[in-house]
Coordinates of C-alpha atoms and ligand atoms in Angstrom, one line a residue:
Chain A
M1 CA -0.3 -12.8 23.6
T2 CA -3.5 -14.1 23.3
I3 CA -5.6 -11.9 20.7
L4 CA -8.0 -14.4 19.7
K5 CA -9.8 -16.2 22.2
T6 CA -9.6 -19.9 21.5
T7 CA -13.2 -21.6 21.8
T8 CA -13.1 -25.0 22.0
L9 CA -15.7 -26.9 19.8
Q10 CA -17.0 -30.0 21.2
S11 CA -14.9 -32.8 19.6
D12 CA -16.9 -35.7 21.0
P13 CA -20.1 -36.5 18.9
V14 CA -21.9 -38.0 21.4
E15 CA -21.4 -35.2 23.5
R16 CA -22.3 -33.0 20.8
Q17 CA -25.7 -34.5 20.7
A18 CA -26.2 -34.1 24.6
V19 CA -25.4 -30.7 24.7
P20 CA -27.2 -28.8 22.0
D21 CA -25.4 -25.6 20.5
P22 CA -26.9 -22.8 22.7
T23 CA -27.1 -20.6 19.5
P24 CA -27.4 -22.8 16.8
M25 CA -26.4 -21.6 13.1
K26 CA -29.0 -20.9 10.7
A27 CA -28.0 -22.4 7.7
S28 CA -29.0 -19.3 5.8
D29 CA -26.6 -16.9 7.8
M30 CA -24.1 -15.1 5.2
V31 CA -22.5 -13.3 7.9
R32 CA -22.6 -13.8 11.4
F33 CA -21.1 -12.0 14.5
R34 CA -20.7 -13.8 17.9
Q35 CA -19.8 -11.9 21.1
V36 CA -17.6 -9.9 19.2
N37 CA -15.5 -7.5 21.0
K38 CA -12.9 -4.8 19.9
R39 CA -11.0 -2.6 22.0
F40 CA -8.2 0.3 20.6
G41 CA -5.8 0.5 23.9
E42 CA -8.4 2.0 26.2
T43 CA -11.4 2.8 23.8
V44 CA -13.7 -0.1 23.8
V45 CA -15.4 -0.2 20.2
L46 CA -17.3 -2.8 20.2
R47 CA -18.9 -4.9 23.1
D48 CA -20.4 -8.6 22.6
L49 CA -21.4 -7.7 19.4
D50 CA -24.0 -10.3 18.2
L51 CA -25.2 -9.5 14.3
D52 CA -26.3 -11.9 11.4
V53 CA -26.9 -10.8 7.7
A54 CA -28.8 -13.4 5.9
P55 CA -27.8 -14.2 2.1
A56 CA -28.6 -11.1 -0.4
E57 CA -29.9 -9.0 2.5
K58 CA -29.2 -5.3 2.1
V59 CA -28.3 -3.8 5.5
A60 CA -27.7 -0.1 6.4
V61 CA -25.7 0.5 9.5
I62 CA -26.6 3.9 11.0
G63 CA -25.3 5.6 14.0
P64 CA -23.1 8.5 15.3
S65 CA -19.5 9.0 15.1
G66 CA -16.9 6.8 16.6
S67 CA -19.7 4.4 17.4
G68 CA -17.8 1.5 15.7
K69 CA -19.5 1.2 12.2
T70 CA -16.1 1.0 10.1
T71 CA -14.8 -1.2 12.6
I72 CA -17.4 -3.9 11.9
L73 CA -16.5 -3.6 8.2
R74 CA -12.7 -3.8 8.9
L75 CA -13.2 -6.7 11.2
L76 CA -15.6 -8.6 8.4
M77 CA -12.7 -7.5 5.6
T78 CA -9.7 -9.0 8.0
L79 CA -8.2 -5.5 8.1
E80 CA -8.5 -5.5 11.6
Q81 CA -8.6 -8.4 14.5
P82 CA -11.5 -9.0 16.6
D83 CA -9.9 -9.4 20.4
S84 CA -12.5 -12.0 21.1
G85 CA -15.8 -13.4 20.0
T86 CA -16.1 -15.1 16.4
I87 CA -17.2 -14.2 13.4
E88 CA -18.5 -16.8 10.1
V89 CA -19.1 -15.9 6.8
D90 CA -20.9 -17.9 4.9
G91 CA -20.8 -20.9 7.4
E92 CA -17.2 -20.8 7.9
H93 CA -15.0 -19.2 10.3
L94 CA -13.6 -16.1 9.4
W95 CA -10.6 -15.5 12.0
H96 CA -10.4 -18.8 13.2
K97 CA -10.0 -22.2 11.6
A98 CA -10.8 -25.8 13.2
N99 CA -7.4 -27.7 14.2
K100 CA -7.4 -31.7 13.8
R101 CA -9.0 -32.0 17.2
G102 CA -11.6 -29.4 16.2
E103 CA -10.4 -27.0 18.4
L104 CA -10.9 -23.1 17.2
I105 CA -7.2 -21.9 16.4
P106 CA -6.2 -18.5 15.2
A107 CA -6.6 -18.5 11.3
D108 CA -3.6 -18.3 9.3
E109 CA -2.8 -16.1 6.4
K110 CA -3.7 -18.8 3.9
H111 CA -6.9 -19.2 5.4
L112 CA -7.7 -15.8 5.4
R113 CA -7.0 -15.5 1.9
T114 CA -9.4 -18.1 1.3
M115 CA -12.1 -16.2 3.1
R116 CA -11.4 -12.9 1.3
T117 CA -12.5 -14.4 -1.9
H118 CA -16.2 -14.2 0.1
L119 CA -15.6 -10.6 0.5
G120 CA -15.3 -6.9 -1.1
M121 CA -15.2 -3.4 0.1
V122 CA -15.9 -0.3 -0.9
F123 CA -13.7 2.8 1.0
Q124 CA -15.0 6.2 1.9
H125 CA -11.4 7.5 0.3
F126 CA -12.0 5.1 -2.8
N127 CA -8.2 3.8 -2.6
L128 CA -7.8 3.3 -6.4
F129 CA -4.5 2.6 -7.7
P130 CA -3.1 6.1 -8.9
H131 CA -0.8 4.5 -11.1
M132 CA -3.1 2.1 -13.0
S133 CA -5.5 3.4 -15.7
V134 CA -8.9 2.9 -14.9
L135 CA -9.2 -0.4 -16.6
R136 CA -6.2 -1.4 -15.3
N137 CA -7.5 -1.0 -11.9
I138 CA -10.1 -3.7 -12.6
I139 CA -8.1 -6.2 -14.5
E140 CA -5.1 -6.1 -12.4
P141 CA -6.5 -8.0 -9.4
L142 CA -8.7 -10.0 -11.9
V143 CA -5.5 -11.6 -13.4
R144 CA -2.9 -11.8 -10.5
V145 CA -5.8 -12.9 -8.0
R146 CA -8.2 -14.8 -10.0
G147 CA -5.8 -16.2 -12.7
M148 CA -8.2 -14.6 -15.5
S149 CA -6.8 -14.3 -19.0
R150 CA -6.1 -10.4 -19.7
E151 CA -8.7 -10.3 -22.3
E152 CA -11.3 -11.7 -20.4
A153 CA -10.4 -9.7 -17.4
A154 CA -10.8 -6.5 -19.8
T155 CA -14.4 -7.7 -21.1
R156 CA -15.7 -8.1 -17.6
G157 CA -13.9 -4.7 -16.9
R158 CA -15.2 -2.8 -19.8
T159 CA -18.9 -4.6 -19.3
L160 CA -18.4 -3.2 -15.3
L161 CA -17.5 0.3 -16.4
D162 CA -20.4 0.6 -18.8
M163 CA -22.3 -0.2 -15.7
V164 CA -21.3 2.4 -13.6
G165 CA -21.2 4.9 -16.6
L166 CA -17.8 5.3 -17.5
A167 CA -17.2 3.2 -20.4
E168 CA -15.3 6.2 -22.2
K169 CA -12.9 6.7 -19.1
E170 CA -10.9 3.3 -19.1
C171 CA -7.8 4.9 -20.2
A172 CA -7.5 7.4 -18.2
Y173 CA -5.7 7.9 -14.6
P174 CA -7.7 7.9 -11.5
G175 CA -6.1 11.4 -10.6
R176 CA -7.8 12.8 -13.9
L177 CA -11.1 11.7 -12.6
S178 CA -13.7 13.7 -10.0
G179 CA -14.2 11.9 -6.9
G180 CA -18.2 10.5 -7.8
Q181 CA -16.3 9.1 -11.1
Q182 CA -13.5 7.4 -8.8
Q183 CA -16.0 5.9 -6.5
R184 CA -17.9 4.4 -9.4
V185 CA -14.6 2.8 -10.6
A186 CA -13.9 1.6 -7.0
I187 CA -17.3 0.1 -7.0
A188 CA -16.9 -1.8 -10.7
R189 CA -13.5 -2.8 -9.3
A190 CA -14.9 -4.3 -6.0
L191 CA -17.8 -6.1 -8.0
A192 CA -15.6 -7.7 -10.6
M193 CA -14.3 -9.8 -7.9
E194 CA -17.5 -11.4 -7.3
P195 CA -17.8 -11.6 -3.6
K196 CA -20.3 -13.2 -1.9
V197 CA -20.8 -9.8 0.7
M198 CA -19.9 -6.4 -0.4
L199 CA -19.0 -3.8 2.1
F200 CA -19.5 -0.4 2.0
D201 CA -18.1 2.3 4.1
E202 CA -19.3 5.9 3.9
V203 CA -18.7 5.7 0.3
T204 CA -20.2 8.9 -0.7
S205 CA -19.4 11.0 2.5
A206 CA -15.8 12.2 1.1
L207 CA -17.7 13.7 -2.2
D208 CA -18.7 16.9 -2.9
P209 CA -22.6 17.4 -2.5
E210 CA -23.5 17.7 -6.3
L211 CA -21.2 14.0 -6.6
V212 CA -23.1 12.2 -4.3
G213 CA -26.2 11.4 -6.4
E214 CA -24.5 9.7 -9.2
V215 CA -22.8 7.3 -6.8
L216 CA -26.0 6.6 -4.9
S217 CA -27.9 5.7 -8.0
V218 CA -25.4 3.6 -9.0
L219 CA -25.7 1.7 -5.7
R220 CA -29.1 1.8 -5.7
E221 CA -29.5 0.2 -9.2
L222 CA -26.8 -2.7 -8.1
A223 CA -29.0 -3.4 -4.8
Q224 CA -31.8 -4.2 -6.7
Q225 CA -30.6 -6.0 -9.4
T226 CA -28.2 -8.6 -7.5
D227 CA -28.6 -11.2 -4.8
M228 CA -25.2 -10.2 -3.7
T229 CA -25.2 -9.7 0.4
M230 CA -24.5 -6.0 1.1
I231 CA -23.9 -3.7 4.2
F232 CA -24.1 -0.4 3.9
V233 CA -22.5 1.9 6.3
T234 CA -24.1 5.3 5.4
H235 CA -25.2 8.6 6.9
E236 CA -27.6 8.8 3.9
M237 CA -31.0 8.2 5.5
R238 CA -32.9 8.4 2.4
F239 CA -30.5 6.3 0.5
A240 CA -31.0 3.7 3.4
R241 CA -34.7 3.9 3.6
E242 CA -35.1 3.2 -0.3
V243 CA -32.5 0.2 -0.5
A244 CA -32.0 -1.5 2.8
D245 CA -33.9 -4.5 4.3
R246 CA -32.8 -3.8 7.5
V247 CA -31.4 -0.6 9.3
V248 CA -29.1 -1.3 12.3
M249 CA -29.0 1.5 14.8
F250 CA -25.4 1.3 16.4
D251 CA -24.4 3.2 19.3
Q252 CA -21.1 2.8 21.7
G253 CA -20.5 -0.5 20.1
Q254 CA -23.7 -2.0 20.5
I255 CA -26.8 -2.4 18.6
V256 CA -29.4 -0.1 19.9
E257 CA -32.0 -1.2 17.9
Q258 CA -32.8 -2.8 14.3
G259 CA -35.5 -3.4 12.1
P260 CA -37.2 -2.5 8.6
P261 CA -36.4 1.1 7.5
C262 CA -40.1 1.8 7.8
E263 CA -40.4 1.2 11.4
I264 CA -36.9 2.7 12.3
F265 CA -37.4 5.5 10.4
K266 CA -40.9 6.3 11.2
D267 CA -41.4 5.1 14.5
P268 CA -38.1 4.3 16.3
T269 CA -38.3 2.9 19.8
S270 CA -34.9 3.9 21.2
P271 CA -34.5 7.7 22.5
R272 CA -31.0 7.3 21.1
T273 CA -32.1 6.4 17.6
R274 CA -34.6 9.0 18.0
A275 CA -31.9 11.9 19.1
F276 CA -29.5 10.6 16.2
L277 CA -32.1 10.7 13.4
K278 CA -33.4 13.9 14.8
A279 CA -29.6 15.6 14.6
V280 CA -29.0 13.7 11.0
L281 CA -32.2 15.0 9.4
E282 CA -32.0 18.1 10.9
H283 CA -28.8 18.9 9.2
Chain B
M1 CA 49.5 24.2 -21.2
D2 CA 50.4 21.7 -23.8
A3 CA 51.6 19.5 -20.9
V4 CA 48.0 19.3 -19.5
L5 CA 46.7 18.9 -23.0
N6 CA 48.8 15.7 -23.7
G7 CA 48.0 14.8 -20.3
L8 CA 44.0 14.5 -21.0
P9 CA 43.8 11.2 -22.3
H10 CA 45.2 10.2 -19.0
L11 CA 42.7 11.6 -17.1
F12 CA 40.1 10.3 -19.6
R13 CA 41.3 6.8 -18.8
G14 CA 40.8 7.7 -15.3
A15 CA 37.6 8.8 -15.8
Q16 CA 36.7 5.5 -17.7
V17 CA 37.4 3.8 -14.5
T18 CA 35.7 5.9 -12.2
V19 CA 32.6 5.2 -14.4
E20 CA 32.9 1.8 -14.2
I21 CA 32.9 1.9 -10.4
T22 CA 30.1 4.0 -10.2
I23 CA 28.0 1.8 -12.3
L24 CA 28.9 -1.5 -10.8
A25 CA 28.7 -0.2 -7.2
A26 CA 25.2 1.6 -8.0
I27 CA 24.1 -2.1 -9.2
L28 CA 25.5 -3.5 -6.0
G29 CA 23.8 -0.7 -4.1
A30 CA 20.2 -0.9 -5.7
A31 CA 20.4 -5.1 -5.1
M32 CA 21.1 -4.2 -1.5
A33 CA 19.1 -0.9 -1.1
F34 CA 15.6 -2.5 -2.6
P35 CA 15.4 -5.7 -0.4
M36 CA 16.9 -4.3 2.9
G37 CA 14.7 -1.4 2.5
V38 CA 11.7 -3.4 2.4
L39 CA 13.0 -6.0 4.6
R40 CA 13.3 -3.5 7.4
L41 CA 9.5 -3.2 7.5
S42 CA 8.9 -6.9 7.7
K43 CA 6.7 -8.3 10.3
R44 CA 9.4 -10.5 11.6
R45 CA 11.5 -9.0 13.9
L46 CA 14.7 -11.1 13.1
V47 CA 14.4 -10.0 9.7
R48 CA 13.8 -6.6 10.6
T49 CA 16.9 -6.5 13.1
L50 CA 19.4 -7.9 10.6
A51 CA 18.2 -5.7 7.8
G52 CA 18.5 -3.0 10.2
A53 CA 22.0 -4.4 11.3
Y54 CA 23.0 -4.0 7.9
V55 CA 22.1 -0.4 7.4
E56 CA 23.4 0.8 10.8
F57 CA 26.5 -0.9 10.3
F58 CA 27.6 0.4 7.0
R59 CA 26.4 3.9 7.5
G60 CA 27.9 4.1 10.9
T61 CA 31.3 3.1 9.7
S62 CA 33.2 5.2 7.0
A63 CA 33.4 4.4 3.6
L64 CA 37.2 4.7 3.4
V65 CA 37.8 2.4 6.6
Q66 CA 35.1 -0.3 5.1
L67 CA 37.5 0.1 1.6
F68 CA 40.5 -0.7 3.7
W69 CA 39.1 -3.7 5.6
L70 CA 38.1 -5.2 2.5
F71 CA 41.5 -4.2 0.9
F72 CA 44.3 -4.4 3.2
V73 CA 43.0 -6.3 6.2
L74 CA 41.0 -9.3 4.7
P75 CA 44.4 -10.4 3.0
L76 CA 45.7 -11.0 6.7
A77 CA 42.7 -13.7 7.2
G78 CA 43.6 -15.2 3.7
I79 CA 41.0 -13.5 1.6
K80 CA 42.4 -11.6 -1.3
L81 CA 40.0 -9.4 -3.4
D82 CA 41.6 -7.3 -6.5
P83 CA 41.3 -3.6 -6.1
M84 CA 38.3 -3.4 -8.3
T85 CA 36.3 -5.9 -6.7
A86 CA 37.3 -4.4 -3.2
G87 CA 36.0 -1.0 -4.4
V88 CA 33.0 -2.0 -5.8
L89 CA 32.1 -4.1 -2.9
A90 CA 32.9 -1.4 -0.5
L91 CA 31.0 1.2 -2.0
G92 CA 28.4 -0.7 -3.0
L93 CA 27.3 -2.0 0.2
N94 CA 27.9 1.5 1.9
I95 CA 25.8 3.2 -0.4
G96 CA 23.0 0.3 -0.3
A97 CA 22.7 1.1 3.2
Y98 CA 21.5 4.5 2.5
G99 CA 19.6 3.5 -0.3
A100 CA 17.8 1.1 2.0
E101 CA 16.8 3.9 4.1
V102 CA 15.5 5.9 1.3
V103 CA 13.8 2.8 -0.1
R104 CA 12.0 2.4 3.4
G105 CA 11.0 6.0 3.8
A106 CA 9.4 6.0 0.2
V107 CA 7.5 2.5 0.9
Q108 CA 6.0 3.8 4.3
S109 CA 4.9 7.0 2.5
V110 CA 2.6 5.3 0.2
P111 CA -1.1 5.6 2.4
H112 CA -2.3 2.8 4.1
G113 CA -5.4 2.7 2.1
Q114 CA -3.5 1.5 -0.9
V115 CA -2.3 -1.6 0.6
E116 CA -6.1 -2.0 2.5
A117 CA -7.4 -1.9 -1.0
A118 CA -5.1 -4.7 -2.0
I119 CA -6.2 -6.8 0.7
A120 CA -9.7 -6.2 0.1
L121 CA -8.8 -7.3 -3.5
N122 CA -7.3 -10.4 -2.1
M123 CA -3.8 -9.8 -3.3
T124 CA -1.0 -11.8 -1.4
E125 CA 1.6 -9.7 0.4
M126 CA 3.9 -10.2 -2.3
Q127 CA 1.3 -8.7 -4.8
R128 CA 0.8 -6.0 -2.7
M129 CA 4.0 -4.7 -2.7
R130 CA 5.2 -5.4 -6.4
R131 CA 2.1 -4.3 -8.0
V132 CA 0.8 -1.5 -5.6
V133 CA 3.3 -0.2 -3.3
I134 CA 6.7 -0.1 -5.0
P135 CA 5.5 1.2 -8.2
Q136 CA 4.1 4.5 -6.1
A137 CA 7.1 4.5 -3.9
L138 CA 9.3 4.6 -6.8
V139 CA 8.4 7.8 -7.5
A140 CA 9.2 9.0 -4.1
M141 CA 12.5 7.4 -3.8
L142 CA 14.1 8.6 -7.4
P143 CA 14.9 12.1 -6.6
P144 CA 17.0 11.1 -3.3
L145 CA 18.3 7.8 -5.2
G146 CA 19.6 10.2 -7.7
N147 CA 21.4 12.4 -4.9
L148 CA 22.9 8.9 -3.6
A149 CA 24.3 8.3 -7.1
I150 CA 25.9 11.5 -7.1
E151 CA 27.5 10.8 -3.7
L152 CA 28.6 7.5 -5.0
L153 CA 30.3 9.0 -8.0
K154 CA 32.1 11.4 -5.4
L155 CA 32.9 8.5 -3.3
T156 CA 34.9 6.8 -5.8
S157 CA 37.6 9.2 -5.5
L158 CA 38.3 7.1 -2.3
V159 CA 39.7 4.0 -4.7
S160 CA 42.5 6.0 -5.7
L161 CA 43.8 4.8 -2.3
I162 CA 43.8 1.2 -3.1
T163 CA 46.0 1.5 -6.3
L164 CA 43.1 2.0 -8.6
H165 CA 43.5 4.5 -11.6
D166 CA 41.0 6.5 -11.3
I167 CA 40.3 10.3 -12.3
T168 CA 42.0 11.5 -9.1
F169 CA 44.6 8.9 -9.0
N170 CA 45.6 9.7 -12.6
A171 CA 45.5 13.2 -11.8
Q172 CA 48.0 13.0 -9.0
T173 CA 50.3 11.0 -11.0
L174 CA 50.1 13.4 -14.0
R175 CA 50.5 16.3 -11.6
E176 CA 53.4 14.5 -10.3
S177 CA 55.2 14.4 -13.5
V178 CA 53.9 17.6 -15.4
G179 CA 52.9 19.9 -12.4
H180 CA 50.4 22.5 -13.6
T181 CA 48.6 21.5 -10.3
T182 CA 45.7 24.3 -10.9
E183 CA 44.9 23.4 -14.3
I184 CA 44.9 19.8 -14.1
F185 CA 42.4 19.9 -10.8
A186 CA 40.3 22.3 -12.6
A187 CA 40.0 19.6 -15.5
V188 CA 39.2 17.2 -12.7
L189 CA 36.6 19.4 -11.0
L190 CA 35.1 19.8 -14.5
M191 CA 34.9 16.0 -15.1
Y192 CA 33.4 14.9 -11.9
F193 CA 30.7 18.0 -12.6
V194 CA 29.8 16.7 -16.1
L195 CA 29.6 13.2 -14.7
A196 CA 27.5 14.3 -11.8
S197 CA 25.4 16.0 -14.6
A198 CA 24.7 13.3 -16.5
I199 CA 23.6 11.4 -13.8
S200 CA 21.2 14.4 -12.7
V201 CA 19.9 14.4 -16.6
G202 CA 19.4 10.7 -16.7
M203 CA 17.5 10.6 -13.2
R204 CA 15.1 13.1 -14.0
A205 CA 14.3 11.4 -17.4
L206 CA 13.5 8.3 -15.2
E207 CA 11.5 10.4 -12.8
R208 CA 9.6 11.8 -15.7
R209 CA 9.0 8.2 -17.3
V210 CA 8.1 6.5 -13.9
G211 CA 5.8 9.5 -12.6
R212 CA 3.8 10.0 -15.6
W213 CA 0.8 8.7 -13.9
R214 CA 1.0 11.8 -11.6
E215 CA 0.7 14.4 -13.8
A216 CA -2.6 15.1 -12.4
P217 CA -4.9 18.0 -13.9
L218 CA -3.9 20.1 -10.8
D219 CA 0.0 19.6 -11.6
R220 CA -1.0 20.3 -15.6
S221 CA -3.0 23.9 -14.5
R222 CA 0.3 24.5 -12.1
A223 CA 2.7 23.8 -15.1
A224 CA 0.7 26.1 -17.3
L225 CA 0.6 28.9 -14.9
R226 CA 4.3 29.0 -14.5
Q227 CA 4.7 29.0 -18.1
L228 CA 2.3 32.2 -18.3
A229 CA 4.3 33.4 -15.5
D230 CA 7.8 33.0 -17.6
T231 CA 6.2 34.5 -20.7
M232 CA 4.9 37.8 -18.7
G233 CA 8.5 38.1 -17.5
G234 CA 9.6 36.3 -14.5
V235 CA 6.8 36.3 -12.0
P236 CA 8.1 34.0 -9.3
A237 CA 6.0 31.0 -9.3
Ligands
ATP301 N1 -6.9 1.8 14.5 C1 -7.3 2.6 15.7 N2 -6.5 3.0 16.3 C2 -7.0 3.3 17.5 N3 -8.7 3.9 17.5 C3 -9.4 3.5 16.4 C4 -8.9 2.7 15.4 N4 -9.7 2.8 14.7 C5 -11.0 3.3 15.5 N5 -10.5 3.8 16.2 C6 -11.3 4.1 17.3 O1 -12.6 3.3 17.6 C7 -13.8 4.0 17.3 C8 -14.6 3.8 16.6 O2 -14.2 3.7 15.2 P1 -15.1 3.5 14.0 O3 -14.2 4.2 12.9 O4 -15.6 2.3 13.8 O5 -16.5 4.7 14.1 P2 -17.5 4.8 13.0 O6 -18.8 4.7 13.5 O7 -17.0 4.3 11.5 O8 -17.2 6.4 13.1 P3 -17.6 7.5 11.7 O9 -18.8 7.8 11.5 O10 -16.7 9.0 12.1 O11 -17.0 7.0 10.8 C9 -13.4 5.5 17.2 O12 -13.4 6.2 18.8 C10 -12.2 5.8 16.9 O13 -11.4 7.1 17.4
MG302 MG1 -16.2 5.3 9.7

C-alpha cells in the first residue's frame, strides 16, 4: 500500500546544481503545502493544493462547508495523512524524511513527534480533558511532554490562565465551565506548549452566540501580540478582516482566491467568493 | 436447628476459601483484562489477533471445562497444579476474557477528540492511553466490571468439584453429615448474597471516587431534583 507518494530528491550534488529546483523553498516559509492531495474514499477533499504561510503571518481560511478547510489543519497537525504531495513546516518535511540516499520516505512516529513540537491546535469542540482540573489540563502536557517541573509548569499555566481571564477557575473541572470558558482554557493549553504554528479550527462555531465575543477578543489580542504563525479556519468574517494578514478563500479542495482582507472582502474577483460572502453576510 | 448452628463455623471456613479464590482470581482477571482489552485495539494485526484469540478461547469454552483441563488433564502431561492454583488460574483467565471485552468497549467509548487533543499536545501513544483514555474509560468500565466480579464470586462454586473446600463444598459435606438440607442451603444462599452485596457496595464507592470529575452542574441539578421529588413524596424521577 503506497499511501505516501515517495518523491526522489536529486542525490547527486552536481546534478542538483545543473537542474534548478522548479519551486525553490523560500527560506522564510513557515508552512508549505506542495501538490497535496487528499481523498476520503470517493470524495476528493484536496486537489493539488499549494499553500505557503510566512512566519508570524496570520492567515484566515474561509469557504463553504465541506470544502476541505478542516482537512488542511488536520494534515498539518498529523491527524490525517496526505495521499500525495509534501508538507513542510519550518523548512522540514512533515510527513516524510530523507533516508541516507536522500530519498523521501514516509516519516516514522519519532519524526512526527519531533515535528509536532512546532505545531499546536485548538479544536471546534475544545477537547479539554474532562477528568483533569483546568490547571492540570495545562500542566500535564508540559510535565509529561516537555519535561518541565510541576512548579514551573504551574507558574506558566497560571500566567496563561490569567491572560485568558480565567485565573480564578484553575481548580474547576472543564464540565463546570461554559463553552466560552472551556475554549479559552483550550487556547491557553495549546499556547503553553509554545508551538511555532497555531491552528484554529472554527473555535467559536460550537459556542452560544453570547459566548463568541469573549473567545474572539482573546484571539484578537493574541494575534496582535505574538509573532506565532497562525492559521484560522473561521466563519467570523469580521474577525478575519480584523486579524488576518491574508484571507484564503477555499472551495472544493482548492484555493479560489487569496489576498489581503480588504481586497477579498471589498472587491472579490471570483464569483464563487462573491456568492459565498453574500451568503455568509446575509446570514 | 442446633446441628445447623454448630455447622456454621464449617460454612464460614468455606466462605474464607471462596473469598480467597474470588480475590486472587479477580486480581489475575484484572491483570489479563486491562492489557488484553487495550491490545485488542492495537494497530498491529498480529497483536490484535493474539489478544482476540485469548478472549474468544476463554469466552467460548466453559469455565468448568477449563477448570477440569487444568486440574485433571494437565497432570497427564506431567504438569501438576494444586487445586487452589488450578482454580484461580481457570477462573481468573476466564473472567479476564470477559473483562477484556469490557475494557475494550470502555476504551472505545472515549471520544476520539480526546486522543486527537493528546496528539496535538504531542503526547506519546503510551501517555495518551495512560493519562487521557484509561482514566476516562475507567468510569465507563467500573459498573460492568462490578457485575463481572459478582459473576466471578458465583463461578467459584465450581471449585468444589476439584476438591477445594469452599462454601458450596462444605455445605455438601455438612448436609451429608447432619441433614437439614433446606436450612443449610438457605444459609449458603444468604452467604453468597452478603458477599455479592459487599462487592456491590465496594464497587459503587470506587465508582464515586473515580468519577468525581463527572459531577457536572447538570448532574447536580438532576440529583437535587430527585431529592426534591423524594421529599415531596416519591414522584418518579
Ligand atoms: N474522516 C473522514 N472520512 C470521510 N470523509 C471525510 C472525513 N473527514 C472529512 N471528510 C469529508 O471531506 C470533506 C471536507 O471536509 P472538511 O472537514 O475538511 O470540510 P470543512 O471545509 O472543514 O467543512 P466545515 O465548514 O463543514 O467544517 C467533506 O465532504 C467531509 O465529509
Ligand atoms: Mg471544518
